[in-house]
């Protein structure tokens, strides 16, 4: 009877802001995502040797400017969610942050697409 129960599912998300530029390339980003997926698979209930009671679901949160990266991710089992940043940088109230956000990490305010992880479905 226990075999019919649905296993709890853990969501894992990666984000793609750019598909490739002078700092990184699309192949490297996709390879890293696939290595992560493989590692998660090995420790999940889908691998009987793991002894895990948890299944998994892979998400790729993709900025609309990086849509060309999505095909291989979809074929590899990621559910792709295309998004834009949740706000425009002109909406940032603090003047210092608003005028310097473009220097943050690789992608400035585009990094905030990662917040979309909080909106992933809870099925």
CSV table of N, CA, C and O in Angstrom, one decimal, residues 17-116:
chain,number,residue,atom,x,y,z
A,17,UNK,N,20.7,34.3,-16.6
A,17,UNK,CA,20.5,35.7,-16.9
A,17,UNK,C,20.9,36.1,-18.3
A,17,UNK,O,20.3,36.8,-19.0
A,18,UNK,N,22.1,35.5,-18.6
A,18,UNK,CA,22.6,35.6,-20.0
A,18,UNK,C,22.9,34.3,-20.5
A,18,UNK,O,23.3,33.4,-19.8
A,19,UNK,N,22.9,34.1,-21.8
A,19,UNK,CA,23.2,32.8,-22.4
A,19,UNK,C,24.6,32.7,-22.7
A,19,UNK,O,25.1,31.6,-22.9
A,20,UNK,N,25.4,33.7,-22.6
A,20,UNK,CA,26.8,33.7,-22.8
A,20,UNK,C,27.2,35.1,-23.1
A,20,UNK,O,26.5,35.9,-23.8
A,21,UNK,N,28.4,35.5,-22.7
A,21,UNK,CA,29.0,36.8,-22.9
A,21,UNK,C,30.5,36.7,-22.7
A,21,UNK,O,31.1,35.6,-22.7
A,22,UNK,N,31.2,37.8,-22.5
A,22,UNK,CA,32.6,37.7,-22.4
A,22,UNK,C,33.1,37.1,-21.1
A,22,UNK,O,34.2,36.6,-20.9
A,23,UNK,N,32.2,36.9,-20.1
A,23,UNK,CA,32.5,36.3,-18.8
A,23,UNK,C,32.2,34.8,-18.7
A,23,UNK,O,32.8,34.1,-18.0
A,24,UNK,N,31.3,34.4,-19.5
A,24,UNK,CA,30.9,32.9,-19.5
A,24,UNK,C,30.3,32.6,-20.8
A,24,UNK,O,30.1,33.4,-21.6
A,25,UNK,N,30.1,31.3,-21.0
A,25,UNK,CA,29.5,30.8,-22.2
A,25,UNK,C,28.3,29.9,-21.9
A,25,UNK,O,28.2,29.3,-20.9
A,26,UNK,N,27.4,29.8,-22.9
A,26,UNK,CA,26.2,29.0,-22.7
A,26,UNK,C,26.5,27.6,-22.4
A,26,UNK,O,25.9,27.0,-21.5
A,27,UNK,N,27.5,27.0,-23.1
A,27,UNK,CA,27.8,25.6,-22.9
A,27,UNK,C,28.3,25.3,-21.5
A,27,UNK,O,27.9,24.3,-20.9
A,28,UNK,N,29.1,26.2,-20.9
A,28,UNK,CA,29.5,26.0,-19.6
A,28,UNK,C,28.4,26.1,-18.6
A,28,UNK,O,28.4,25.3,-17.6
A,29,UNK,N,27.5,27.1,-18.8
A,29,UNK,CA,26.4,27.2,-17.9
A,29,UNK,C,25.5,26.0,-17.9
A,29,UNK,O,25.0,25.5,-16.9
A,30,UNK,N,25.2,25.5,-19.1
A,30,UNK,CA,24.3,24.4,-19.3
A,30,UNK,C,25.0,23.1,-18.7
A,30,UNK,O,24.4,22.3,-18.0
A,31,UNK,N,26.3,23.0,-19.0
A,31,UNK,CA,27.0,21.8,-18.4
A,31,UNK,C,26.9,21.8,-16.9
A,31,UNK,O,26.7,20.8,-16.3
A,32,UNK,N,27.1,23.0,-16.3
A,32,UNK,CA,27.1,23.0,-14.8
A,32,UNK,C,25.7,22.7,-14.3
A,32,UNK,O,25.5,22.0,-13.3
A,33,UNK,N,24.7,23.1,-15.0
A,33,UNK,CA,23.3,22.8,-14.6
A,33,UNK,C,23.0,21.3,-14.7
A,33,UNK,O,22.3,20.7,-13.9
A,34,UNK,N,23.6,20.7,-15.8
A,34,UNK,CA,23.4,19.2,-16.0
A,34,UNK,C,24.1,18.4,-15.0
A,34,UNK,O,23.7,17.4,-14.5
A,35,UNK,N,25.3,18.9,-14.6
A,35,UNK,CA,26.1,18.2,-13.5
A,35,UNK,C,25.3,18.3,-12.2
A,35,UNK,O,25.2,17.3,-11.5
A,36,UNK,N,24.7,19.4,-11.9
A,36,UNK,CA,23.9,19.6,-10.7
A,36,UNK,C,22.7,18.6,-10.8
A,36,UNK,O,22.4,17.9,-9.8
A,37,UNK,N,22.0,18.6,-11.9
A,37,UNK,CA,20.9,17.7,-12.1
A,37,UNK,C,21.3,16.2,-11.8
A,37,UNK,O,20.6,15.4,-11.2
A,38,UNK,N,22.4,15.8,-12.4
A,38,UNK,CA,22.9,14.4,-12.2
A,38,UNK,C,23.1,14.1,-10.8
A,38,UNK,O,22.8,13.1,-10.3
A,39,UNK,N,23.8,15.0,-10.1
A,39,UNK,CA,24.1,14.8,-8.6
A,39,UNK,C,22.8,14.7,-7.8
A,39,UNK,O,22.7,13.8,-6.9
A,40,UNK,N,21.8,15.5,-8.1
A,40,UNK,CA,20.5,15.5,-7.4
A,40,UNK,C,19.8,14.1,-7.8
A,40,UNK,O,19.3,13.5,-6.9
A,41,UNK,N,19.9,13.7,-9.0
A,41,UNK,CA,19.3,12.5,-9.4
A,41,UNK,C,19.9,11.3,-8.6
A,41,UNK,O,19.2,10.4,-8.1
A,42,UNK,N,21.2,11.3,-8.4
A,42,UNK,CA,21.9,10.2,-7.8
A,42,UNK,C,21.5,10.1,-6.3
A,42,UNK,O,21.5,9.0,-5.7
A,43,UNK,N,21.0,11.2,-5.7
A,43,UNK,CA,20.7,11.1,-4.2
A,43,UNK,C,19.1,11.1,-4.0
A,43,UNK,O,18.7,11.3,-2.9
A,44,UNK,N,18.4,11.0,-5.1
A,44,UNK,CA,16.9,11.0,-5.0
A,44,UNK,C,16.3,9.6,-5.0
A,44,UNK,O,17.0,8.6,-5.2
A,45,UNK,N,15.0,9.6,-4.8
A,45,UNK,CA,14.3,8.3,-4.8
A,45,UNK,C,14.3,7.7,-6.2
A,45,UNK,O,14.0,6.5,-6.3
A,46,UNK,N,14.6,8.4,-7.2
A,46,UNK,CA,14.7,7.8,-8.6
A,46,UNK,C,15.8,6.9,-8.7
A,46,UNK,O,15.9,6.1,-9.6
A,47,UNK,N,16.8,7.0,-7.8
A,47,UNK,CA,17.9,6.1,-7.8
A,47,UNK,C,17.7,5.1,-6.6
A,47,UNK,O,17.9,5.5,-5.4
A,48,UNK,N,17.3,3.9,-6.8
A,48,UNK,CA,16.9,3.0,-5.7
A,48,UNK,C,18.1,2.8,-4.7
A,48,UNK,O,17.9,2.6,-3.6
A,49,UNK,N,19.3,2.9,-5.2
A,49,UNK,CA,20.5,2.7,-4.4
A,49,UNK,C,20.7,3.9,-3.4
A,49,UNK,O,21.5,3.7,-2.4
A,50,UNK,N,20.0,5.0,-3.6
A,50,UNK,CA,20.2,6.2,-2.7
A,50,UNK,C,19.5,6.0,-1.3
A,50,UNK,O,20.0,6.5,-0.3
A,51,UNK,N,18.4,5.2,-1.3
A,51,UNK,CA,17.7,5.1,-0.1
A,51,UNK,C,16.9,6.3,0.3
A,51,UNK,O,16.3,6.4,1.3
A,52,UNK,N,16.8,7.3,-0.6
A,52,UNK,CA,16.1,8.5,-0.4
A,52,UNK,C,14.6,8.3,-0.5
A,52,UNK,O,14.1,7.5,-1.2
A,53,UNK,N,13.9,9.1,0.3
A,53,UNK,CA,12.4,9.1,0.2
A,53,UNK,C,11.9,10.3,-0.6
A,53,UNK,O,10.7,10.5,-0.7
A,54,UNK,N,12.8,11.1,-1.1
A,54,UNK,CA,12.5,12.3,-1.8
A,54,UNK,C,12.7,12.2,-3.3
A,54,UNK,O,13.7,11.8,-3.8
A,55,UNK,N,11.7,12.7,-4.1
A,55,UNK,CA,11.8,12.9,-5.5
A,55,UNK,C,12.3,14.3,-5.7
A,55,UNK,O,12.5,15.1,-4.8
A,56,UNK,N,12.5,14.7,-7.0
A,56,UNK,CA,12.9,16.1,-7.2
A,56,UNK,C,12.2,16.6,-8.5
A,56,UNK,O,11.7,15.9,-9.3
A,57,UNK,N,12.3,18.0,-8.6
A,57,UNK,CA,11.8,18.6,-9.8
A,57,UNK,C,12.8,19.7,-10.1
A,57,UNK,O,13.2,20.5,-9.2
A,58,UNK,N,13.3,19.8,-11.3
A,58,UNK,CA,14.3,20.8,-11.7
A,58,UNK,C,13.6,22.0,-12.4
A,58,UNK,O,12.8,21.8,-13.3
A,59,UNK,N,14.0,23.2,-12.0
A,59,UNK,CA,13.5,24.4,-12.7
A,59,UNK,C,14.7,25.2,-13.2
A,59,UNK,O,15.7,25.2,-12.6
A,60,UNK,N,14.5,25.9,-14.3
A,60,UNK,CA,15.4,26.8,-14.8
A,60,UNK,C,14.7,28.2,-14.9
A,60,UNK,O,13.7,28.3,-15.7
A,61,UNK,N,15.1,29.1,-14.1
A,61,UNK,CA,14.5,30.5,-14.2
A,61,UNK,C,15.4,31.2,-15.1
A,61,UNK,O,16.6,31.5,-14.9
A,62,UNK,N,14.8,31.6,-16.3
A,62,UNK,CA,15.6,32.2,-17.4
A,62,UNK,C,15.1,33.6,-17.7
A,62,UNK,O,13.9,33.8,-17.9
A,63,UNK,N,16.0,34.5,-17.7
A,63,UNK,CA,15.7,35.9,-18.1
A,63,UNK,C,15.3,35.8,-19.6
A,63,UNK,O,15.8,35.1,-20.4
A,64,UNK,N,14.4,36.7,-19.9
A,64,UNK,CA,13.8,36.7,-21.3
A,64,UNK,C,14.9,36.9,-22.3
A,64,UNK,O,14.8,36.5,-23.5
A,65,UNK,N,16.0,37.6,-22.0
A,65,UNK,CA,17.1,37.8,-22.9
A,65,UNK,C,18.0,36.6,-23.1
A,65,UNK,O,18.9,36.6,-24.0
A,66,UNK,N,17.7,35.5,-22.4
A,66,UNK,CA,18.5,34.3,-22.5
A,66,UNK,C,17.7,33.1,-23.0
A,66,UNK,O,18.1,31.9,-22.8
A,67,UNK,N,16.6,33.3,-23.7
A,67,UNK,CA,15.7,32.2,-24.1
A,67,UNK,C,16.4,31.2,-25.0
A,67,UNK,O,16.0,30.1,-25.0
A,68,UNK,N,17.5,31.6,-25.7
A,68,UNK,CA,18.1,30.7,-26.6
A,68,UNK,C,18.8,29.5,-25.9
A,68,UNK,O,19.2,28.5,-26.5
A,69,UNK,N,19.0,29.6,-24.6
A,69,UNK,CA,19.6,28.6,-23.8
A,69,UNK,C,18.5,27.5,-23.4
A,69,UNK,O,18.9,26.5,-22.8
A,70,UNK,N,17.3,27.7,-23.6
A,70,UNK,CA,16.3,26.9,-23.0
A,70,UNK,C,16.1,25.5,-23.6
A,70,UNK,O,15.7,24.6,-22.9
A,71,UNK,N,16.3,25.3,-24.9
A,71,UNK,CA,16.0,24.1,-25.5
A,71,UNK,C,16.7,22.9,-24.9
A,71,UNK,O,16.0,21.9,-24.6
A,72,UNK,N,18.0,23.0,-24.7
A,72,UNK,CA,18.7,21.8,-24.1
A,72,UNK,C,18.3,21.6,-22.6
A,72,UNK,O,18.2,20.5,-22.2
A,73,UNK,N,17.9,22.7,-21.9
A,73,UNK,CA,17.5,22.5,-20.6
A,73,UNK,C,16.1,21.8,-20.5
A,73,UNK,O,15.9,20.9,-19.7
A,74,UNK,N,15.2,22.1,-21.4
A,74,UNK,CA,13.9,21.5,-21.5
A,74,UNK,C,14.1,20.0,-21.8
A,74,UNK,O,13.5,19.1,-21.2
A,75,UNK,N,15.0,19.7,-22.8
A,75,UNK,CA,15.2,18.3,-23.2
A,75,UNK,C,15.9,17.5,-22.0
A,75,UNK,O,15.8,16.3,-22.0
A,76,UNK,N,16.5,18.2,-21.1
A,76,UNK,CA,17.2,17.5,-20.0
A,76,UNK,C,16.3,17.4,-18.7
A,76,UNK,O,16.8,17.1,-17.7
A,77,UNK,N,15.1,17.8,-18.9
A,77,UNK,CA,14.1,17.6,-17.7
A,77,UNK,C,13.9,18.8,-16.9
A,77,UNK,O,13.2,18.7,-15.8
A,78,UNK,N,14.4,20.0,-17.3
A,78,UNK,CA,14.1,21.2,-16.5
A,78,UNK,C,12.8,21.8,-16.9
A,78,UNK,O,12.5,21.8,-18.1
A,79,UNK,N,12.0,22.3,-16.0
A,79,UNK,CA,10.9,23.1,-16.4
A,79,UNK,C,11.4,24.5,-16.5
A,79,UNK,O,11.9,25.1,-15.5
A,80,UNK,N,11.3,25.1,-17.6
A,80,UNK,CA,11.8,26.4,-17.9
A,80,UNK,C,10.7,27.5,-17.6
A,80,UNK,O,9.6,27.4,-18.0
A,81,UNK,N,11.1,28.5,-16.8
A,81,UNK,CA,10.3,29.6,-16.5
A,81,UNK,C,10.9,30.9,-17.0
A,81,UNK,O,12.0,31.3,-16.6
A,82,UNK,N,10.3,31.5,-18.1
A,82,UNK,CA,10.9,32.7,-18.7
A,82,UNK,C,10.4,33.9,-17.9
A,82,UNK,O,9.1,34.0,-17.7
A,83,UNK,N,11.3,34.8,-17.5
A,83,UNK,CA,10.9,35.9,-16.7
A,83,UNK,C,11.7,37.2,-17.0
A,83,UNK,O,12.8,37.1,-17.6
A,84,UNK,N,11.2,38.3,-16.6
A,84,UNK,CA,11.9,39.5,-16.6
A,84,UNK,C,12.2,39.9,-15.2
A,84,UNK,O,11.5,39.3,-14.3
A,85,UNK,N,13.1,40.8,-14.9
A,85,UNK,CA,13.3,41.2,-13.5
A,85,UNK,C,12.0,41.7,-12.9
A,85,UNK,O,11.1,42.2,-13.6
A,86,UNK,N,11.8,41.4,-11.6
A,86,UNK,CA,10.5,41.7,-11.0
A,86,UNK,C,10.2,43.2,-10.8
A,86,UNK,O,9.1,43.6,-10.4
A,87,UNK,N,11.2,44.0,-11.1
A,87,UNK,CA,11.0,45.5,-11.0
A,87,UNK,C,12.0,46.2,-11.9
A,87,UNK,O,13.0,45.6,-12.3
A,88,UNK,N,11.7,47.4,-12.3
A,88,UNK,CA,12.6,48.2,-13.1
A,88,UNK,C,13.6,48.9,-12.1
A,88,UNK,O,13.2,49.3,-11.0
A,89,UNK,N,14.8,49.1,-12.5
A,89,UNK,CA,15.8,49.7,-11.6
A,89,UNK,C,15.4,51.1,-11.3
A,89,UNK,O,15.8,51.6,-10.2
A,90,UNK,N,14.6,51.8,-12.1
A,90,UNK,CA,14.2,53.1,-11.7
A,90,UNK,C,13.3,53.1,-10.5
A,90,UNK,O,13.1,54.1,-9.8
A,91,UNK,N,12.7,51.9,-10.1
A,91,UNK,CA,11.9,51.8,-8.9
A,91,UNK,C,12.6,51.7,-7.6
A,91,UNK,O,12.0,51.7,-6.5
A,92,UNK,N,13.9,51.5,-7.7
A,92,UNK,CA,14.8,51.4,-6.5
A,92,UNK,C,14.8,52.7,-5.8
A,92,UNK,O,15.2,53.7,-6.4
A,93,UNK,N,14.4,52.7,-4.5
A,93,UNK,CA,14.2,54.0,-3.8
A,93,UNK,C,15.6,54.6,-3.4
A,93,UNK,O,15.8,55.8,-3.4
A,94,UNK,N,16.5,53.8,-2.9
A,94,UNK,CA,17.8,54.3,-2.5
A,94,UNK,C,18.6,54.8,-3.7
A,94,UNK,O,18.9,54.0,-4.6
A,95,UNK,N,19.0,56.0,-3.6
A,95,UNK,CA,19.8,56.6,-4.8
A,95,UNK,C,21.1,55.9,-5.1
A,95,UNK,O,21.4,55.6,-6.2
A,96,UNK,N,21.9,55.6,-4.0
A,96,UNK,CA,23.1,54.9,-4.2
A,96,UNK,C,22.9,53.6,-4.9
A,96,UNK,O,23.6,53.3,-5.9
A,97,UNK,N,22.0,52.8,-4.4
A,97,UNK,CA,21.8,51.5,-5.0
A,97,UNK,C,21.3,51.6,-6.4
A,97,UNK,O,21.7,50.9,-7.4
A,98,UNK,N,20.3,52.5,-6.6
A,98,UNK,CA,19.7,52.7,-8.0
A,98,UNK,C,20.8,53.1,-9.0
A,98,UNK,O,20.8,52.7,-10.1
A,99,UNK,N,21.8,53.9,-8.6
A,99,UNK,CA,22.8,54.4,-9.5
A,99,UNK,C,24.0,53.5,-9.6
A,99,UNK,O,24.8,53.6,-10.5
A,100,UNK,N,24.1,52.5,-8.7
A,100,UNK,CA,25.3,51.6,-8.8
A,100,UNK,C,24.9,50.1,-9.0
A,100,UNK,O,25.8,49.3,-9.1
A,101,UNK,N,23.6,49.8,-9.0
A,101,UNK,CA,23.2,48.4,-9.2
A,101,UNK,C,23.8,47.7,-10.4
A,101,UNK,O,24.1,46.5,-10.4
A,102,UNK,N,24.0,48.5,-11.4
A,102,UNK,CA,24.6,47.9,-12.7
A,102,UNK,C,25.9,47.3,-12.5
A,102,UNK,O,26.4,46.5,-13.3
A,103,UNK,N,26.6,47.7,-11.4
A,103,UNK,CA,28.0,47.2,-11.1
A,103,UNK,C,28.0,45.9,-10.3
A,103,UNK,O,29.0,45.3,-10.0
A,104,UNK,N,26.8,45.5,-9.8
A,104,UNK,CA,26.7,44.4,-8.9
A,104,UNK,C,26.8,43.1,-9.6
A,104,UNK,O,26.1,42.8,-10.6
A,105,UNK,N,27.7,42.2,-9.1
A,105,UNK,CA,27.8,40.8,-9.7
A,105,UNK,C,28.0,40.9,-11.2
A,105,UNK,O,28.6,41.8,-11.7
A,106,UNK,N,27.4,40.0,-11.9
A,106,UNK,CA,27.6,40.0,-13.4
A,106,UNK,C,26.5,40.9,-14.0
A,106,UNK,O,26.7,41.4,-15.1
A,107,UNK,N,25.4,41.0,-13.4
A,107,UNK,CA,24.2,41.4,-14.2
A,107,UNK,C,23.3,42.5,-13.6
A,107,UNK,O,22.2,42.7,-14.1
A,108,UNK,N,23.8,43.1,-12.6
A,108,UNK,CA,23.0,44.2,-12.0
A,108,UNK,C,21.7,43.8,-11.5
A,108,UNK,O,21.5,42.7,-10.9
A,109,UNK,N,20.7,44.6,-11.8
A,109,UNK,CA,19.3,44.3,-11.3
A,109,UNK,C,18.7,43.1,-11.9
A,109,UNK,O,17.7,42.5,-11.4
A,110,UNK,N,19.3,42.6,-13.0
A,110,UNK,CA,18.7,41.4,-13.6
A,110,UNK,C,18.9,40.2,-12.7
A,110,UNK,O,18.2,39.2,-12.8
A,111,UNK,N,19.9,40.3,-11.8
A,111,UNK,CA,20.1,39.2,-10.8
A,111,UNK,C,18.8,38.9,-10.0
A,111,UNK,O,18.6,37.8,-9.5
A,112,UNK,N,17.9,39.9,-9.9
A,112,UNK,CA,16.7,39.7,-9.1
A,112,UNK,C,15.7,38.7,-9.7
A,112,UNK,O,14.7,38.4,-9.0
A,113,UNK,N,16.0,38.2,-10.9
A,113,UNK,CA,15.1,37.2,-11.4
A,113,UNK,C,15.1,36.0,-10.5
A,113,UNK,O,14.1,35.2,-10.5
A,114,UNK,N,16.1,35.8,-9.7
A,114,UNK,CA,16.2,34.7,-8.8
A,114,UNK,C,15.1,34.7,-7.8
A,114,UNK,O,14.8,33.7,-7.2
A,115,UNK,N,14.5,35.9,-7.5
A,115,UNK,CA,13.4,36.0,-6.6
A,115,UNK,C,12.2,35.2,-7.1
A,115,UNK,O,11.3,34.8,-6.3
A,116,UNK,N,12.2,34.9,-8.4
A,116,UNK,CA,11.0,34.2,-9.0
A,116,UNK,C,11.0,32.8,-8.4
A,116,UNK,O,9.9,32.1,-8.5
